[in-house]
XYZ file of N, CA, C and O in Angstrom:
588
model
N 0.798 -1.190 0.000
C 0.000 0.000 0.000
C 0.846 1.262 0.000
O 0.311 2.341 -0.089
N 2.144 1.122 0.169
C 3.010 2.288 0.211
C 2.881 3.072 -1.071
O 2.846 2.531 -2.157
N 2.810 4.385 -0.931
C 2.714 5.264 -2.062
C 1.316 5.362 -2.661
O 1.073 6.183 -3.521
N 0.398 4.538 -2.215
C -0.960 4.576 -2.750
C -1.699 5.789 -2.212
O -1.710 6.042 -1.033
N -2.289 6.541 -3.089
C -3.053 7.712 -2.688
C -4.491 7.511 -3.096
O -4.782 7.126 -4.210
N -5.391 7.772 -2.191
C -6.798 7.737 -2.560
C -7.471 8.906 -1.881
O -7.385 9.061 -0.676
N -8.072 9.704 -2.659
C -8.768 10.868 -2.130
C -10.096 10.437 -1.527
O -10.830 9.651 -2.113
N -10.384 10.997 -0.368
C -11.680 10.744 0.242
C -12.725 11.482 -0.582
O -12.474 12.570 -1.064
N -13.872 10.864 -0.732
C -14.897 11.553 -1.485
C -15.526 12.620 -0.611
O -15.542 12.522 0.607
N -16.004 13.661 -1.252
C -16.672 14.720 -0.515
C -18.019 14.186 -0.054
O -18.744 13.579 -0.838
N -18.339 14.381 1.221
C -19.601 13.840 1.713
C -20.801 14.474 1.011
O -20.721 15.595 0.524
N -21.909 13.728 0.973
C -23.132 14.219 0.356
C -23.616 15.480 1.064
O -24.232 16.338 0.461
N -23.344 15.560 2.328
C -23.659 16.765 3.095
C -22.611 16.920 4.177
O -22.002 15.948 4.606
N -22.372 18.154 4.605
C -21.355 18.358 5.646
C -21.829 17.828 7.000
O -23.001 17.494 7.173
N -20.899 17.785 7.939
C -21.238 17.353 9.296
C -22.299 18.277 9.874
O -22.285 19.482 9.656
N -23.212 17.692 10.595
C -24.287 18.443 11.232
C -24.073 18.371 12.745
O -24.310 17.336 13.363
N -23.619 19.476 13.325
C -23.317 19.506 14.759
C -24.537 19.162 15.601
O -24.414 18.579 16.675
N -25.732 19.487 15.116
C -26.941 19.181 15.875
C -27.232 17.684 15.898
O -28.031 17.222 16.684
N -26.574 16.939 15.027
C -26.702 15.481 15.023
C -25.487 14.837 15.665
O -25.304 13.626 15.579
N -24.622 15.628 16.262
C -23.447 15.087 16.936
C -22.319 14.713 16.000
O -21.418 13.983 16.373
N -22.348 15.218 14.788
C -21.336 14.872 13.802
C -20.177 15.862 13.827
O -20.360 17.041 14.098
N -18.989 15.345 13.551
C -17.773 16.159 13.484
C -17.044 15.774 12.208
O -17.001 14.600 11.845
N -16.470 16.761 11.527
C -15.696 16.491 10.304
C -14.235 16.246 10.638
O -13.692 16.836 11.564
N -13.612 15.395 9.835
C -12.184 15.114 9.946
C -11.630 15.105 8.526
O -12.105 14.351 7.677
N -10.649 15.974 8.255
C -10.059 16.062 6.923
C -8.820 15.182 6.867
O -7.893 15.342 7.652
N -8.852 14.228 5.929
C -7.745 13.302 5.707
C -7.511 13.200 4.212
O -8.469 13.023 3.455
N -6.280 13.295 3.786
C -5.919 13.141 2.378
C -6.686 14.118 1.496
O -7.080 13.792 0.388
N -6.940 15.312 2.015
C -7.623 16.338 1.244
C -9.116 16.143 1.134
O -9.805 16.933 0.511
N -9.644 15.096 1.723
C -11.077 14.829 1.687
C -11.669 14.930 3.076
O -10.975 14.788 4.074
N -12.944 15.201 3.129
C -13.623 15.348 4.413
C -14.414 14.090 4.738
O -15.212 13.626 3.930
N -14.160 13.565 5.910
C -14.917 12.435 6.432
C -15.794 12.973 7.563
O -15.363 13.813 8.344
N -17.008 12.461 7.660
C -17.907 12.873 8.737
C -17.997 11.735 9.737
O -18.224 10.580 9.372
N -17.795 12.061 11.010
C -17.844 11.088 12.106
C -19.175 11.246 12.836
O -19.528 12.348 13.243
N -19.876 10.142 13.015
C -21.159 10.155 13.720
C -21.120 9.079 14.810
O -21.060 7.888 14.511
N -21.175 9.482 16.077
C -21.024 8.534 17.185
C -22.327 7.855 17.611
O -22.863 8.124 18.675
N -22.832 6.969 16.789
C -24.058 6.252 17.145
C -23.752 5.189 18.196
O -22.606 4.799 18.409
N -24.807 4.685 18.813
C -24.657 3.617 19.797
C -24.002 2.401 19.153
O -23.111 1.774 19.728
N -24.412 2.085 17.922
C -23.837 0.946 17.204
C -22.335 1.137 16.970
O -21.547 0.213 17.152
N -21.933 2.352 16.595
C -20.512 2.646 16.379
C -19.739 2.535 17.687
O -18.646 1.959 17.725
N -20.302 3.075 18.752
C -19.640 3.029 20.060
C -19.434 1.581 20.505
O -18.344 1.207 20.941
N -20.465 0.767 20.355
C -20.327 -0.646 20.742
C -19.243 -1.336 19.918
O -18.462 -2.125 20.453
N -19.179 -1.022 18.634
C -18.188 -1.659 17.760
C -16.772 -1.255 18.135
O -15.880 -2.103 18.222
N -16.528 0.046 18.387
C -15.148 0.423 18.708
C -14.763 0.064 20.132
O -13.604 -0.195 20.416
N -15.734 -0.006 21.056
C -15.421 -0.501 22.394
C -14.967 -1.962 22.323
O -13.987 -2.348 22.952
N -15.696 -2.750 21.561
C -15.366 -4.175 21.401
C -13.984 -4.339 20.770
O -13.171 -5.131 21.236
N -13.717 -3.570 19.718
C -12.430 -3.685 19.021
C -11.264 -3.260 19.912
O -10.202 -3.874 19.879
N -11.473 -2.221 20.727
C -10.400 -1.711 21.583
C -10.273 -2.494 22.892
O -9.237 -2.438 23.550
N -11.339 -3.181 23.274
C -11.329 -3.869 24.562
C -11.381 -2.887 25.731
O -10.950 -3.201 26.830
N -11.908 -1.699 25.456
C -12.008 -0.644 26.466
C -13.376 0.012 26.351
O -13.962 0.052 25.272
N -13.843 0.558 27.469
C -15.115 1.247 27.472
C -15.004 2.684 26.979
O -13.908 3.245 26.852
N -16.148 3.266 26.711
C -16.219 4.634 26.200
C -15.528 5.640 27.119
O -14.774 6.499 26.650
N -15.742 5.541 28.412
C -15.127 6.497 29.351
C -13.607 6.428 29.299
O -12.927 7.454 29.275
N -13.072 5.220 29.277
C -11.620 5.069 29.213
C -11.078 5.605 27.890
O -10.050 6.284 27.857
N -11.744 5.314 26.792
C -11.301 5.807 25.488
C -11.354 7.335 25.432
O -10.433 7.968 24.909
N -12.417 7.919 25.982
C -12.528 9.384 26.000
C -11.396 9.991 26.826
O -10.748 10.958 26.405
N -11.136 9.414 27.980
C -10.066 9.912 28.853
C -8.708 9.811 28.151
O -7.909 10.752 28.159
N -8.448 8.679 27.532
C -7.173 8.489 26.846
C -7.033 9.409 25.629
O -5.932 9.867 25.319
N -8.136 9.708 24.960
C -8.084 10.639 23.830
C -7.723 12.041 24.321
O -6.866 12.717 23.736
N -8.345 12.467 25.405
C -8.049 13.790 25.977
C -6.581 13.866 26.408
O -5.915 14.882 26.210
N -6.059 12.782 26.957
C -4.679 12.746 27.445
C -3.661 12.437 26.336
O -2.458 12.420 26.589
N -4.146 12.188 25.116
C -3.242 11.877 24.005
C -2.605 10.510 24.115
O -1.484 10.306 23.663
N -3.323 9.549 24.707
C -2.746 8.238 24.960
C -3.371 7.091 24.168
O -3.104 5.928 24.457
N -4.177 7.400 23.156
C -4.733 6.328 22.337
C -3.683 5.807 21.363
O -2.833 6.558 20.885
N -3.743 4.527 21.072
C -2.861 3.932 20.077
C -3.414 4.223 18.685
O -4.602 4.477 18.513
N -2.557 4.151 17.690
C -2.974 4.394 16.304
C -4.146 3.501 15.918
O -5.120 3.968 15.315
N -4.063 2.217 16.256
C -5.137 1.280 15.904
C -6.461 1.688 16.539
O -7.524 1.554 15.915
N -6.422 2.187 17.767
C -7.650 2.618 18.440
C -8.239 3.853 17.763
O -9.454 3.923 17.526
N -7.383 4.816 17.443
C -7.849 6.025 16.755
C -8.479 5.645 15.418
O -9.585 6.081 15.088
N -7.786 4.806 14.658
C -8.287 4.400 13.346
C -9.611 3.649 13.455
O -10.523 3.870 12.648
N -9.739 2.784 14.443
C -10.973 2.013 14.596
C -12.143 2.909 14.992
O -13.251 2.760 14.470
N -11.913 3.840 15.908
C -12.981 4.766 16.316
C -13.422 5.612 15.130
O -14.619 5.755 14.859
N -12.454 6.169 14.405
C -12.771 6.983 13.231
C -13.545 6.143 12.216
O -14.580 6.569 11.692
N -13.068 4.934 11.950
C -13.706 4.050 10.968
C -15.152 3.759 11.338
O -16.051 3.877 10.499
N -15.394 3.379 12.575
C -16.759 3.040 12.994
C -17.687 4.248 12.921
O -18.862 4.115 12.549
N -17.177 5.426 13.249
C -18.012 6.637 13.189
C -18.267 7.077 11.751
O -19.342 7.601 11.443
N -17.306 6.849 10.846
C -17.525 7.122 9.419
C -18.571 6.146 8.877
O -19.494 6.546 8.148
N -18.451 4.883 9.241
C -19.426 3.887 8.791
C -20.834 4.240 9.278
O -21.815 4.080 8.539
N -20.933 4.698 10.522
C -22.235 5.074 11.080
C -22.843 6.227 10.279
O -24.043 6.233 9.998
N -22.011 7.192 9.919
C -22.498 8.304 9.104
C -22.942 7.787 7.738
O -23.983 8.194 7.216
N -22.173 6.876 7.170
C -22.534 6.289 5.879
C -23.866 5.568 5.930
O -24.683 5.681 5.012
N -24.106 4.825 7.007
C -25.394 4.134 7.158
C -26.530 5.135 7.290
O -27.605 4.951 6.707
N -26.298 6.208 8.043
C -27.346 7.209 8.267
C -27.686 7.985 6.999
O -28.813 8.434 6.831
N -26.717 8.136 6.115
C -26.931 8.940 4.904
C -27.074 8.095 3.649
O -27.313 8.640 2.567
N -26.897 6.783 3.773
C -27.019 5.910 2.616
C -25.819 5.935 1.684
O -25.897 5.472 0.553
N -24.678 6.457 2.153
C -23.469 6.478 1.322
C -22.737 5.157 1.471
O -22.023 4.932 2.445
N -22.898 4.297 0.492
C -22.320 2.957 0.553
C -20.795 2.962 0.624
O -20.205 2.138 1.302
N -20.140 3.906 -0.044
C -18.671 3.933 -0.036
C -18.117 4.186 1.365
O -17.079 3.646 1.725
N -18.804 4.973 2.175
C -18.311 5.233 3.528
C -18.678 4.110 4.492
O -18.039 3.950 5.515
N -19.664 3.327 4.141
C -20.039 2.192 4.979
C -18.977 1.102 4.939
O -18.923 0.248 5.808
N -18.116 1.141 3.920
C -17.120 0.090 3.729
C -15.693 0.566 3.985
O -14.749 -0.087 3.565
N -15.508 1.681 4.690
C -14.146 2.158 4.941
C -13.370 1.133 5.746
O -13.937 0.341 6.493
N -12.066 1.164 5.597
C -11.168 0.178 6.174
C -10.270 0.850 7.210
O -9.648 1.872 6.924
N -10.182 0.289 8.415
C -9.406 0.885 9.503
C -7.916 0.983 9.167
O -7.256 1.946 9.572
N -7.387 0.038 8.433
C -5.970 0.089 8.069
C -5.715 1.296 7.168
O -4.757 2.050 7.371
N -6.589 1.492 6.180
C -6.420 2.639 5.281
C -6.649 3.946 6.027
O -5.946 4.933 5.787
N -7.594 3.979 6.942
C -7.835 5.191 7.732
C -6.588 5.518 8.552
O -6.183 6.678 8.645
N -5.935 4.518 9.134
C -4.696 4.743 9.895
C -3.625 5.352 8.995
O -2.919 6.294 9.401
N -3.500 4.829 7.774
C -2.524 5.390 6.825
C -2.845 6.850 6.520
O -1.956 7.701 6.494
N -4.125 7.128 6.269
C -4.537 8.500 5.956
C -4.274 9.452 7.122
O -3.884 10.601 6.917
N -4.483 8.967 8.335
C -4.223 9.795 9.522
C -2.744 10.152 9.576
O -2.379 11.314 9.776
N -1.890 9.176 9.387
C -0.447 9.430 9.470
C 0.057 10.281 8.311
O 1.029 11.022 8.467
N -0.588 10.194 7.155
C -0.192 10.996 6.001
C -0.772 12.412 6.046
O -0.328 13.281 5.309
N -1.761 12.640 6.897
C -2.465 13.922 6.918
C -1.648 15.019 7.590
O -0.695 14.751 8.321
N -2.043 16.241 7.335
C -1.383 17.391 7.956
C -1.568 17.402 9.468
O -0.687 17.843 10.194
N -2.705 16.921 9.944
C -2.970 16.966 11.387
C -2.305 15.823 12.137
O -2.071 15.921 13.332
N -2.030 14.726 11.450
C -1.366 13.601 12.073
C -2.198 12.929 13.146
O -3.381 13.220 13.329
N -1.557 12.027 13.856
C -2.238 11.253 14.892
C -2.767 12.149 15.999
O -3.898 11.986 16.455
N -1.979 13.113 16.428
C -2.412 13.977 17.538
C -3.636 14.806 17.144
O -4.563 14.955 17.929
N -3.647 15.320 15.934
C -4.800 16.103 15.484
C -6.066 15.261 15.412
O -7.148 15.706 15.803
N -5.932 14.033 14.910
C -7.080 13.128 14.853
C -7.556 12.795 16.265
O -8.756 12.735 16.539
N -6.594 12.619 17.175
C -6.942 12.305 18.559
C -7.665 13.483 19.223
O -8.594 13.282 20.004
N -7.262 14.698 18.901
C -7.947 15.881 19.446
C -9.402 15.931 18.985
O -10.303 16.245 19.761
N -9.627 15.604 17.713
C -10.993 15.561 17.185
C -11.801 14.497 17.923
O -12.939 14.733 18.328
N -11.190 13.329 18.121
C -11.877 12.260 18.839
C -12.120 12.600 20.299
O -13.123 12.181 20.881
N -11.220 13.354 20.900
C -11.403 13.748 22.304
C -12.714 14.515 22.460
O -13.485 14.261 23.396
N -12.988 15.422 21.534
C -14.241 16.187 21.590
C -15.440 15.271 21.364
O -16.429 15.315 22.103
N -15.351 14.426 20.359
C -16.445 13.520 20.005
C -16.744 12.539 21.144
O -17.897 12.380 21.555
N -15.705 11.894 21.659
C -15.888 10.892 22.711
C -16.324 11.513 24.031
O -17.102 10.908 24.772
N -15.835 12.700 24.327
C -16.238 13.372 25.563
C -17.730 13.677 25.550
O -18.420 13.482 26.551
N -18.220 14.143 24.404
C -19.663 14.404 24.295
C -20.457 13.113 24.439
O -21.470 13.063 25.133
N -19.997 12.057 23.787
C -20.697 10.776 23.867
C -20.668 10.229 25.301
O -21.664 9.711 25.795
N -19.531 10.368 25.979
C -19.377 9.826 27.336
C -20.184 10.597 28.374
O -20.568 10.030 29.390
N -20.454 11.854 28.112
C -21.197 12.664 29.082
C -22.680 12.704 28.776
O -23.420 13.471 29.374
N -23.122 11.866 27.850
C -24.549 11.798 27.548
C -25.025 12.887 26.612
O -26.210 13.190 26.552
N -24.112 13.471 25.858
C -24.487 14.554 24.959
C -25.147 14.096 23.680
O -25.649 14.905 22.911
N -25.167 12.766 23.400
C -25.731 12.234 22.164
C -26.822 11.210 22.445
O -26.779 10.511 23.447
N -27.766 11.094 21.523
C -28.761 10.019 21.591
C -28.122 8.756 21.020
O -27.021 8.803 20.467
N -28.837 7.638 21.080
C -28.323 6.373 20.545
C -28.096 6.435 19.035
O -27.288 5.700 18.486
N -28.794 7.333 18.357
C -28.636 7.492 16.917
C -27.512 8.458 16.566
O -27.260 8.728 15.408
N -26.835 9.015 17.577
C -25.721 9.915 17.333
C -26.122 11.360 17.205
O -25.335 12.197 16.768
N -27.330 11.709 17.597
C -27.767 13.098 17.523
C -27.566 13.772 18.874
O -27.685 13.155 19.922
N -27.259 15.078 18.821
C -27.048 15.836 20.046
C -28.359 15.930 20.805
O -29.405 16.216 20.224
N -28.300 15.662 22.100
C -29.495 15.773 22.938
C -29.806 17.241 23.200
O -28.903 18.048 23.378
N -31.087 17.539 23.233
C -31.506 18.886 23.595
C -31.203 19.080 25.065
O -31.346 18.168 25.877
N -30.742 20.250 25.400
C -30.475 20.532 26.808
C -31.589 21.396 27.351
O -32.144 22.228 26.658
N -31.892 21.184 28.574
C -32.936 21.966 29.224
C -32.401 22.521 30.525
O -31.380 22.072 31.035
N -33.065 23.486 31.021
C -32.653 24.091 32.275
C -33.706 23.769 33.328
O -34.892 23.959 33.092
N -33.267 23.293 34.451
C -34.154 23.011 35.569
C -33.832 23.984 36.690
O -32.686 24.101 37.103
N -34.841 24.690 37.122
C -34.621 25.628 38.212
C -34.708 24.876 39.541
O -35.204 23.740 39.592
N -34.234 25.489 40.582
C -34.250 24.853 41.895
C -35.655 24.483 42.316
O -35.887 23.421 42.878
N -36.638 25.324 41.988
C -38.014 25.028 42.387
C -38.590 23.849 41.606
O -39.534 23.216 42.057
N -38.027 23.537 40.415
C -38.523 22.432 39.612
C -37.789 21.118 39.898
O -38.264 20.059 39.529
N -36.644 21.195 40.527
C -35.836 20.012 40.761
C -36.517 19.096 41.767
O -37.129 19.549 42.719
N -36.430 17.777 41.538
C -37.046 16.846 42.494
C -36.328 16.912 43.840
O -35.117 17.147 43.907
N -37.061 16.700 44.860
C -36.523 16.754 46.221
C -36.540 15.343 46.792
O -37.546 14.643 46.708
N -35.412 14.946 47.361
C -35.336 13.625 48.001
C -36.132 13.647 49.286
O -36.108 14.599 50.050
N -36.901 12.599 49.517
C -37.687 12.568 50.758
C -37.237 11.474 51.669
O -36.558 10.585 51.361
């Protein structure tokens, strides 16, 4: 695979922050990451670590290349399933790892993007479908009282 270049296709639509999506530019192309429950389960299984640990390690810059590539791959696939883009549903973690290392942002830049994505997912900021949860404000008078 050395020397092989493949441009990422431009997504059918850009990342939608209200759906919990984040863009990642690799090899001059934009990939959209969507952290669905299905994607989270897949990358947790592949990494042998839970979401909280992965989020913490991403923030601390301690994820391995394989973990970063697998998380990115599963979130790209989730976006592909949600949008019907068959080419993104079949992305390969090995090729994603190569693209990360060849990119201007490198492993650390990809990890920074994942730190934001995983932190939101770990703190309950997304629904199971990968959409951002609406936030509400509860006043002290509305808050339940323990009896």
